[in-house]
Short mmCIF file of C-alpha atoms in Angstrom, two decimals:
data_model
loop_
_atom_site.label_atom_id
_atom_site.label_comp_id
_atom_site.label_asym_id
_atom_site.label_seq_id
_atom_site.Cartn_x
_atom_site.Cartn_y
_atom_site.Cartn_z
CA UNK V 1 112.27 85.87 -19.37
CA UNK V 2 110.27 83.05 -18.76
CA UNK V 3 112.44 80.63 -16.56
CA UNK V 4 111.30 76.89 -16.57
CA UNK V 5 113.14 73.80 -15.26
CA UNK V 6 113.39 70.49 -16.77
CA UNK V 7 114.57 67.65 -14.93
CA UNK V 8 115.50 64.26 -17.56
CA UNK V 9 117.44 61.16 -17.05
CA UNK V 10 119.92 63.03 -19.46
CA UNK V 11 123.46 61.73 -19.42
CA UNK V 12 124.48 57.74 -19.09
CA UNK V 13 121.32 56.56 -19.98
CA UNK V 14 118.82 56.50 -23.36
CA UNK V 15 115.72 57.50 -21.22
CA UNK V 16 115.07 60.81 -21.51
CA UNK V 17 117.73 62.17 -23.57
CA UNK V 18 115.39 62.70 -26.66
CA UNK V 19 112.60 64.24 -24.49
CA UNK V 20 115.06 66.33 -23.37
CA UNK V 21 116.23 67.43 -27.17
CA UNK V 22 112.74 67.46 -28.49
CA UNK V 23 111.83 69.88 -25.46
CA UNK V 24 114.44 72.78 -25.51
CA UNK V 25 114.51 72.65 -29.60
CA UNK V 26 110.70 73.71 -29.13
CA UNK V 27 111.18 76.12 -26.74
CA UNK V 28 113.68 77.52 -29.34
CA UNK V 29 111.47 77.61 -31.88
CA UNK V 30 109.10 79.79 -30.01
CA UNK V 31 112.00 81.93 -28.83
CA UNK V 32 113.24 82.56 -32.60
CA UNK V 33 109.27 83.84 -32.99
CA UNK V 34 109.57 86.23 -30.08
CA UNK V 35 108.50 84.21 -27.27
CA UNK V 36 105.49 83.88 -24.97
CA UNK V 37 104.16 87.14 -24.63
CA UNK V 38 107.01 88.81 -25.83
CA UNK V 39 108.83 86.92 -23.62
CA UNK V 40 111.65 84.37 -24.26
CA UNK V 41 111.70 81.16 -22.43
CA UNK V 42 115.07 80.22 -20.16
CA UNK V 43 115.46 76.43 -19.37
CA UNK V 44 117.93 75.60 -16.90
CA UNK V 45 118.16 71.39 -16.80
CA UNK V 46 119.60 68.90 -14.32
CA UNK V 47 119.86 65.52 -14.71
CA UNK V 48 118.58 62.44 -12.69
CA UNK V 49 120.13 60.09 -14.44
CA UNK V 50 117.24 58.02 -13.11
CA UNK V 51 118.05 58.25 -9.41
CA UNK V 52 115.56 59.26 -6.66
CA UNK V 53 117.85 61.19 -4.59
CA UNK V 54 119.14 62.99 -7.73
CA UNK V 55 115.56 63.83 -8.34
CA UNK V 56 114.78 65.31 -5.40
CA UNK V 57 117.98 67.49 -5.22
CA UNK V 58 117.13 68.54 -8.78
CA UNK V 59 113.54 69.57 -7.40
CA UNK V 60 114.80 71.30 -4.58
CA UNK V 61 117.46 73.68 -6.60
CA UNK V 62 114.98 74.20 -9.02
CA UNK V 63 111.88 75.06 -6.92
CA UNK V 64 113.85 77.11 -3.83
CA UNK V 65 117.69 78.20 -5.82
CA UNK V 66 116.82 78.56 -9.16
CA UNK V 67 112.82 79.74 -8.72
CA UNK V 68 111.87 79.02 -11.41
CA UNK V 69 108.40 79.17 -12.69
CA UNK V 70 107.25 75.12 -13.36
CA UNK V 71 109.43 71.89 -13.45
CA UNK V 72 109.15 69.73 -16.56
CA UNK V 73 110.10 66.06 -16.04
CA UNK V 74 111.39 63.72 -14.55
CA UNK V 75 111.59 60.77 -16.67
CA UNK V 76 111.67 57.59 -14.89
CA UNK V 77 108.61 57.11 -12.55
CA UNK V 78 111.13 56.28 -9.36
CA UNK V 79 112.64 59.92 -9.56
CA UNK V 80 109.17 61.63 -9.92
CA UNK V 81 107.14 60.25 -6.95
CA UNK V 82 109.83 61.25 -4.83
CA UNK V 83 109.83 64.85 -6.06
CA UNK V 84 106.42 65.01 -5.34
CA UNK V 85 106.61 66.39 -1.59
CA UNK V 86 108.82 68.86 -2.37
CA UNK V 87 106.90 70.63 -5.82
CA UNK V 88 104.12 70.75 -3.36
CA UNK V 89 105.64 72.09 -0.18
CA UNK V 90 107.63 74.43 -2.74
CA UNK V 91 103.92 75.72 -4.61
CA UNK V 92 106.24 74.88 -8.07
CA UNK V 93 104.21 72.99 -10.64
CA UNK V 94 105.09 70.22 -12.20
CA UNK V 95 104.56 68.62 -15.58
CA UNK V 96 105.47 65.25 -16.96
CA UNK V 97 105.13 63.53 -20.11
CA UNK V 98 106.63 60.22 -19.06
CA UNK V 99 106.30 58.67 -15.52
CA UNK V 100 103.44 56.18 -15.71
CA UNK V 101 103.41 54.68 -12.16
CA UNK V 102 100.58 55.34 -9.96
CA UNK V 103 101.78 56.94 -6.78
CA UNK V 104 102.78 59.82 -8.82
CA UNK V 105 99.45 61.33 -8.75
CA UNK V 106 98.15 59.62 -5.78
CA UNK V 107 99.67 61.76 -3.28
CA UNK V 108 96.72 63.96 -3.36
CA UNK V 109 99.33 67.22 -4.86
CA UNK V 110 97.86 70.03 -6.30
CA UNK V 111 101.12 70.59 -8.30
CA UNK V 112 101.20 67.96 -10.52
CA UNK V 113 100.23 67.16 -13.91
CA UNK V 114 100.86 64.28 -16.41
CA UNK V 115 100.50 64.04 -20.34
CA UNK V 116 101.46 60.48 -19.49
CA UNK V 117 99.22 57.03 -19.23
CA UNK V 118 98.70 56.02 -15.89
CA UNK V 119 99.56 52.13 -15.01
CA UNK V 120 96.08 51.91 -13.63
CA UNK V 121 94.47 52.61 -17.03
CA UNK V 122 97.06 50.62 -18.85
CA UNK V 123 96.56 47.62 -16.46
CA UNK V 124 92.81 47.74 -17.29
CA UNK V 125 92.93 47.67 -20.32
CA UNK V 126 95.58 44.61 -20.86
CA UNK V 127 94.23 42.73 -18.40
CA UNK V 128 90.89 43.19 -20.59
CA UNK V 129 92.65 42.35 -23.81
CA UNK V 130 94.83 39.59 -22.30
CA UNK V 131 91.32 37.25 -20.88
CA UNK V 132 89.41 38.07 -23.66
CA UNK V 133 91.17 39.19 -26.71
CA UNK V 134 93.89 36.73 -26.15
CA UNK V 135 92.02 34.10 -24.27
CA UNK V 136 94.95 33.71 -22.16
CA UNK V 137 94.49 31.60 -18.76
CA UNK V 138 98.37 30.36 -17.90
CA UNK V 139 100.29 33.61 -17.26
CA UNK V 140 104.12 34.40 -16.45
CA UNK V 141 105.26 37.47 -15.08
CA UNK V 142 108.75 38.61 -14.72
CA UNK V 143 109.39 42.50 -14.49
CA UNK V 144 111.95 44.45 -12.65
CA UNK V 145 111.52 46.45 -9.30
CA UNK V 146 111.66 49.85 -11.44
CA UNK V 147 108.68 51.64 -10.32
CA UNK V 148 106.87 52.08 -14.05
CA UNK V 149 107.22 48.78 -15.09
CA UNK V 150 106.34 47.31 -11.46
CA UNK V 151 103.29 48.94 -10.64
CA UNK V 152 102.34 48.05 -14.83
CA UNK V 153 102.78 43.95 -14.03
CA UNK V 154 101.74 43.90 -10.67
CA UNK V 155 98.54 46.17 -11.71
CA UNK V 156 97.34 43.62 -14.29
CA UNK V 157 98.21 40.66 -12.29
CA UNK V 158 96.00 42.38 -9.58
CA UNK V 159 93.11 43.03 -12.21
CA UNK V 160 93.21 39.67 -13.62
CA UNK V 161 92.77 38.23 -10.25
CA UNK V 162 90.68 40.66 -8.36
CA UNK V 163 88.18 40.37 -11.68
CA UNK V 164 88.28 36.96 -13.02
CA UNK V 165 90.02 34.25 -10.45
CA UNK V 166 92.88 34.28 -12.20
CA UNK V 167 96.14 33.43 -10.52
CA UNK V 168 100.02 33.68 -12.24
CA UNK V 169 101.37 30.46 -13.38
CA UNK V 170 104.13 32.11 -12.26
CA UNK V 171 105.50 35.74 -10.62
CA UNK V 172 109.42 36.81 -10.59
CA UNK V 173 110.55 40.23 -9.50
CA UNK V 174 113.96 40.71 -10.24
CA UNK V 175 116.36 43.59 -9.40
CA UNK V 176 116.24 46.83 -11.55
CA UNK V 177 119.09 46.62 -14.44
CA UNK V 178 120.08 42.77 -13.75
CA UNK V 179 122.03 41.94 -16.89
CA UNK V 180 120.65 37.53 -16.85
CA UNK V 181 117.07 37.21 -16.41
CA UNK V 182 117.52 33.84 -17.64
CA UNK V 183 116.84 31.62 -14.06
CA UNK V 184 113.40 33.81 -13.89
CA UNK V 185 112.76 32.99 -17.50
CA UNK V 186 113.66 29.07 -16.88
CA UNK V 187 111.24 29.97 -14.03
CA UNK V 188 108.39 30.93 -16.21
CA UNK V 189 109.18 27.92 -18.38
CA UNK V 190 108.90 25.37 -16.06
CA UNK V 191 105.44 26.72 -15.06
CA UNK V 192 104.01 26.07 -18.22
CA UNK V 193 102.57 25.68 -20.79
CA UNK V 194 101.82 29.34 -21.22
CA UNK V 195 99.58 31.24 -23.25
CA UNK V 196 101.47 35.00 -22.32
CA UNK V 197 104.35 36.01 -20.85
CA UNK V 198 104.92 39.22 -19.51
CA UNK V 199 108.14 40.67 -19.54
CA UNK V 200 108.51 44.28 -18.05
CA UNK V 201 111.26 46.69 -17.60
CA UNK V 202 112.80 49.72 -19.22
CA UNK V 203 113.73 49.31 -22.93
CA UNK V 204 116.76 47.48 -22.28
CA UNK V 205 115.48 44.68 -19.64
CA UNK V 206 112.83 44.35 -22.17
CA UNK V 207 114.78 43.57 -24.89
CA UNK V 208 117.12 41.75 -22.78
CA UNK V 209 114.41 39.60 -21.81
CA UNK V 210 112.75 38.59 -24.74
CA UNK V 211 116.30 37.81 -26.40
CA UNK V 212 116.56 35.58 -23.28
CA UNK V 213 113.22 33.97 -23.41
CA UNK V 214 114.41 32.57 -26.76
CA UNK V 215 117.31 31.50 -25.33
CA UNK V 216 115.84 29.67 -22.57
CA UNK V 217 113.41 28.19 -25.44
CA UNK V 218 109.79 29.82 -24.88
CA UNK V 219 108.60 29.20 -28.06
CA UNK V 220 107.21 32.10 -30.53
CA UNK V 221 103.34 30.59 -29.78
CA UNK V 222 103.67 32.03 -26.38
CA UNK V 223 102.90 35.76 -26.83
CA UNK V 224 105.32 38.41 -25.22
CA UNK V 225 103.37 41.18 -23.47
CA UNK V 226 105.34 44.26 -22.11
CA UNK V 227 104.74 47.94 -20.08
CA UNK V 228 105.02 50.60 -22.29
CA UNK V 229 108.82 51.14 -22.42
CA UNK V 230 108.64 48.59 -25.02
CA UNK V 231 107.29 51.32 -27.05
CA UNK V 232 110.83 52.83 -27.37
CA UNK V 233 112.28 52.91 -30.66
CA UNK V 234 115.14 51.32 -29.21
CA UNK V 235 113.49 47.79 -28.84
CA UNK V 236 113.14 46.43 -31.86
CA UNK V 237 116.02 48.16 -32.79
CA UNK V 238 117.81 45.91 -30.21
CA UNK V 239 115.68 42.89 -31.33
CA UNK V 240 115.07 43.01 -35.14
CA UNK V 241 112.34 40.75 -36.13
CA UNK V 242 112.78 38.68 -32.65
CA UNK V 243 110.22 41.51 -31.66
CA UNK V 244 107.90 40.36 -33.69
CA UNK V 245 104.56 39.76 -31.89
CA UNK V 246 105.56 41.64 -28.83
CA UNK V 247 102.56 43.32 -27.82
CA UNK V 248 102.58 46.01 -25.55
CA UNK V 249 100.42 49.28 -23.62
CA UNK V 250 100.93 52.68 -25.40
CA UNK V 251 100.18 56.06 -25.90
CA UNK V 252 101.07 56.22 -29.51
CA UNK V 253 101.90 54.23 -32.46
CA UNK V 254 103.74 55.78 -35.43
CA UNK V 255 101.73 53.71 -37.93
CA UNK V 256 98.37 54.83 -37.20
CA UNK V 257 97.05 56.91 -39.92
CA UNK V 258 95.53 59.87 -38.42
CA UNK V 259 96.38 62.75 -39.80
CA UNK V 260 97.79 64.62 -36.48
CA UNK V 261 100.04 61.74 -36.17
CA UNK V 262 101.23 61.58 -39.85
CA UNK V 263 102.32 65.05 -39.69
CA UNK V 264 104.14 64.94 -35.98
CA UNK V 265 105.83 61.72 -37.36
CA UNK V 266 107.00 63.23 -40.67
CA UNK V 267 108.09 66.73 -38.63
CA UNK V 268 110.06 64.51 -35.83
CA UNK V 269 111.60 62.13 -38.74
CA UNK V 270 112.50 64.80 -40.88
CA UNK V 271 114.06 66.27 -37.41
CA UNK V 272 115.89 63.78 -35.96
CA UNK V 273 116.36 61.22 -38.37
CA UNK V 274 114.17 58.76 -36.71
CA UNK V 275 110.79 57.55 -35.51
CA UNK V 276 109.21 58.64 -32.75
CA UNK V 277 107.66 56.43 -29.85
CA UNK V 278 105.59 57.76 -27.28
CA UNK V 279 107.34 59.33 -25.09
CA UNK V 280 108.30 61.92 -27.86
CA UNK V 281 103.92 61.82 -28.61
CA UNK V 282 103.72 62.35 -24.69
CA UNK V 283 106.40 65.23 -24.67
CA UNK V 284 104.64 67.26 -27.84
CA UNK V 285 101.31 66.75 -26.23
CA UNK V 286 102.28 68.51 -22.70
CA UNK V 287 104.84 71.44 -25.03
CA UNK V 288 101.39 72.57 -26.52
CA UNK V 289 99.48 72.04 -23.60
CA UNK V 290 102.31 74.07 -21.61
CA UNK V 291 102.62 77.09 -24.01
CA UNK V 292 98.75 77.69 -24.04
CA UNK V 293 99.22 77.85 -19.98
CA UNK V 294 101.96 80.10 -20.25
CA UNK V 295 100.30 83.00 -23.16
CA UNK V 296 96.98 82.72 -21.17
CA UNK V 297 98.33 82.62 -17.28
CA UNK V 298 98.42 86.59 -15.96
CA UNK V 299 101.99 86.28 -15.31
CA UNK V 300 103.39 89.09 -13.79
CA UNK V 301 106.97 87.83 -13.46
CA UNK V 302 108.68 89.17 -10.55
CA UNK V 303 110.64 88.35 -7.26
CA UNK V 304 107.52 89.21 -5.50
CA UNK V 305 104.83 87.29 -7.50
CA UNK V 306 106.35 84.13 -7.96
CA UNK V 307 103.95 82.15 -5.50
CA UNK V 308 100.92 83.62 -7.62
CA UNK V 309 102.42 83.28 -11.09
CA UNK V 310 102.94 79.57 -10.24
CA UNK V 311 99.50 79.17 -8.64
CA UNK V 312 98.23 81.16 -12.25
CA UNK V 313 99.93 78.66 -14.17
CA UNK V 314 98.75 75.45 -12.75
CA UNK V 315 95.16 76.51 -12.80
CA UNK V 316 95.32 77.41 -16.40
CA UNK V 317 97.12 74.09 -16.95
CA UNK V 318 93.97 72.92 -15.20
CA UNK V 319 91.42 74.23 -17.34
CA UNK V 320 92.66 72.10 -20.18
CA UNK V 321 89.61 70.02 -21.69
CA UNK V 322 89.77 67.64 -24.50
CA UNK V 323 93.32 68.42 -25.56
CA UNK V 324 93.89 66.66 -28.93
CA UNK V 325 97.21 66.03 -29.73
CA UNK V 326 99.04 63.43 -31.26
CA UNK V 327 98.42 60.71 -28.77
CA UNK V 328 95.99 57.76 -27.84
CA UNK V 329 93.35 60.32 -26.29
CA UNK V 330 91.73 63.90 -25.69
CA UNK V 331 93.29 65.16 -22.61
CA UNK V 332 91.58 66.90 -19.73
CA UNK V 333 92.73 68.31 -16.43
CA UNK V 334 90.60 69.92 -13.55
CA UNK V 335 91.20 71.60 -10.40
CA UNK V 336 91.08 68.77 -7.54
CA UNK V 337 94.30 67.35 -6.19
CA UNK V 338 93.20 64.27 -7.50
CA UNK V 339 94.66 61.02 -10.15
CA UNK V 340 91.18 61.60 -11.71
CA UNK V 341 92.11 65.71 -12.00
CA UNK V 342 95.73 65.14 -13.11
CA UNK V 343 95.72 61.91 -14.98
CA UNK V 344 94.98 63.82 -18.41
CA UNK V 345 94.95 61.13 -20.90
CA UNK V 346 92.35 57.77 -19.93
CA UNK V 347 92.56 56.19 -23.15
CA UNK V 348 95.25 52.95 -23.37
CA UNK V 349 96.16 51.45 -26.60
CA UNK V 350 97.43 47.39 -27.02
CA UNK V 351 99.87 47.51 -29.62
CA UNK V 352 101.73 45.19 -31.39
CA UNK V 353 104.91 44.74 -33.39
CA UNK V 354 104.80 43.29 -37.24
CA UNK V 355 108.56 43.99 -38.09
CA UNK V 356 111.74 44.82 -36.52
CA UNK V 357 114.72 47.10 -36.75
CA UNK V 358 115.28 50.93 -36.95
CA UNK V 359 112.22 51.22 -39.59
CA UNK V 360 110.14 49.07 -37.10
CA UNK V 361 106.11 48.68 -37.73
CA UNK V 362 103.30 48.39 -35.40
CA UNK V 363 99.42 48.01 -35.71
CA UNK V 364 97.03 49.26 -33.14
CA UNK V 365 95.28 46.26 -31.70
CA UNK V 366 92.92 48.30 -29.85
CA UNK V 367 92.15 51.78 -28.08
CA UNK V 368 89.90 51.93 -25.05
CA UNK V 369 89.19 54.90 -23.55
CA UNK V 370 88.87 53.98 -19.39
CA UNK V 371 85.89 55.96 -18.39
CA UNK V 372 85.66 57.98 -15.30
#
């Protein structure tokens, strides 16, 4: 067999959980075929349940106990960049399809690869849309100390100012999974008036926050901007039409009519019974990356050439070149140990919400492709 590891934020938590489904069903599909090869495909999982030291134990089993062949995950940027050390002392690749944060690829590894958008590319790209597009000059920021959302706000806060002048109105950082944002809200609203308000955290802080914003009474006029967790079909779930208008930095929209998309929507809703966001986009993207890696890598699939086969399947994972899946971008790896070599997918798309609830709608506002 062909033993893989997959490391999710799987139990106790939303985060992952899907990825984690959508994953091993695929991996079962190819096994009911005959596998890679002729080879069937073993997953053992762990979960991380979004916790750095979790993570790293999870790494360590994996890569050194379980040997297996390449780590998939994790989910939540704050448990990858800490298993970054150990995939590279280990020589275990590693593959994710959600962390966005920076530092995961900026540790120079060899070992790493991401179907993900990186903040710096999503930053860009808002920051572009938000002084132009928008027009916006009087900006809040509140966002948690999770690493993906963090590194998103303070990015195109960074951008804004390093490029045009432009200073926050206002700036609160408030603790990961606080339950009343409300005081940093009343924060933002005494700065203002605003023209944008940015309001970043996982799914749940996000929708927390907006509800909140109402609360506190930032009107509708002042437009809601968010990291890409807002993306997560579980927002505007959470929010109904209150989400209206909420714009945010994807991968993927569900409503955009190419026909790659069309069909991985109607496969994943027929599936699951639901609409995909992009984290599910991100997760098919690296499965079909993964299992051309794995039929073309000269695996040889013993005790004694598990240092090669791993070093054979991260340079084939390397040679991908303008990848096109079902998300915002071609994707292309290389062989340096660097963001620019393992930050597949440049392009960042604004999107924003038009209706609430489970059958939610978006429209692309824009795709830019960041250019090298």
């Amino acid at each position: 067999v062909l033993h893989l590891g997959l490391t999710f934020w799987i139990t106790g938590g939303k985060y992952g959980y899907p990825n984690f489904v959508q994953i091993k069903d695929l991996f079962e599909e190819v096994n009911a075929k005959g596998g890679i090869n002729g080879r069937k495909v073993k997953i053992t999982e762990y979960d991380t349940t979004c916790t750095p030291n979790k993570a790293v134990d999870n790494a360590t089993k994996l890569a050194y106990e379980d040997k297996v062949l390449l780590i998939i995950g994790a989910g939540c940027s704050s448990s990858s960049i800490p298993m970054i050390p150990i995939i590279t002392k280990a020589g275990v690749p590693m593959f994710t399809s959600m962390s966005s944060n920076n530092k995961v690829t900026n540790q120079g590894s060899a070992w790493i690869f991401r179907t993900s958008v990186a903040d710096r590319f999503y930053a860009k790209v808002m920051g572009e849309y938000v002084y132009h597009d928008l027009g916006a000059r009087r900006i809040a920021y509140v966002y948690s100390t999770d690493a993906a959302p963090n590194g998103f706000s303070k990015g195109v806060r960074d951008h804004l100012r390093d490029t045009y002048g432009l200073e926050p109105v206002a700036d609160e950082e408030y603790q990961y999974k606080s339950t009343d944002l409300r005081s940093f809200l009343m924060k933002a609203k005494a700065a203002g008036p605003l023209d944008a308000l940015f309001i970043s955290d996982q799914q749940d802080g996000i929708a927390l926050g907006v509800r909140q914003s109402f609360e506190v009474g930032i009107p509708a006029s002042v437009t809601r901007l968010h990291t890409s967790s807002a993306a997560l079909a579980d927002v505007p779930k959470l929010l109904g039409d209150m989400v209206i208008g909420s714009t945010y930095s994807s991968s993927f929209a569900p409503d955009n009519p190419d026909p790659r998309v069309a069909k991985f929507v109607k496969w994943y809703e027929d599936k699951y019974d639901q609409r995909p966001d992009h984290l599910m986009a991100q997760s098919d993207d690296l499965f079909r990356i993964l299992l051309k890696a794995l039929t073309d890598a000269d695996i040889k699939n013993t005790p004694e050439s598990l240092a090669a086969d791993r070093a054979a399947i991260r340079d084939e994972i390397a040679k991908t070149k303008d990848f096109l899946g079902v998300n915002s971008g071609p994707i292309s790896f290389c062989a340096d140990p660097t963001p620019d070599c393992r930050d597949g997918n440049r392009t960042a798309m604004v999107v924003k919400y038009t209706k609430g609830g489970k059958d939610f709608e978006t429209v692309i506002v824009k795709a830019v492709q960041v250019p090298y």
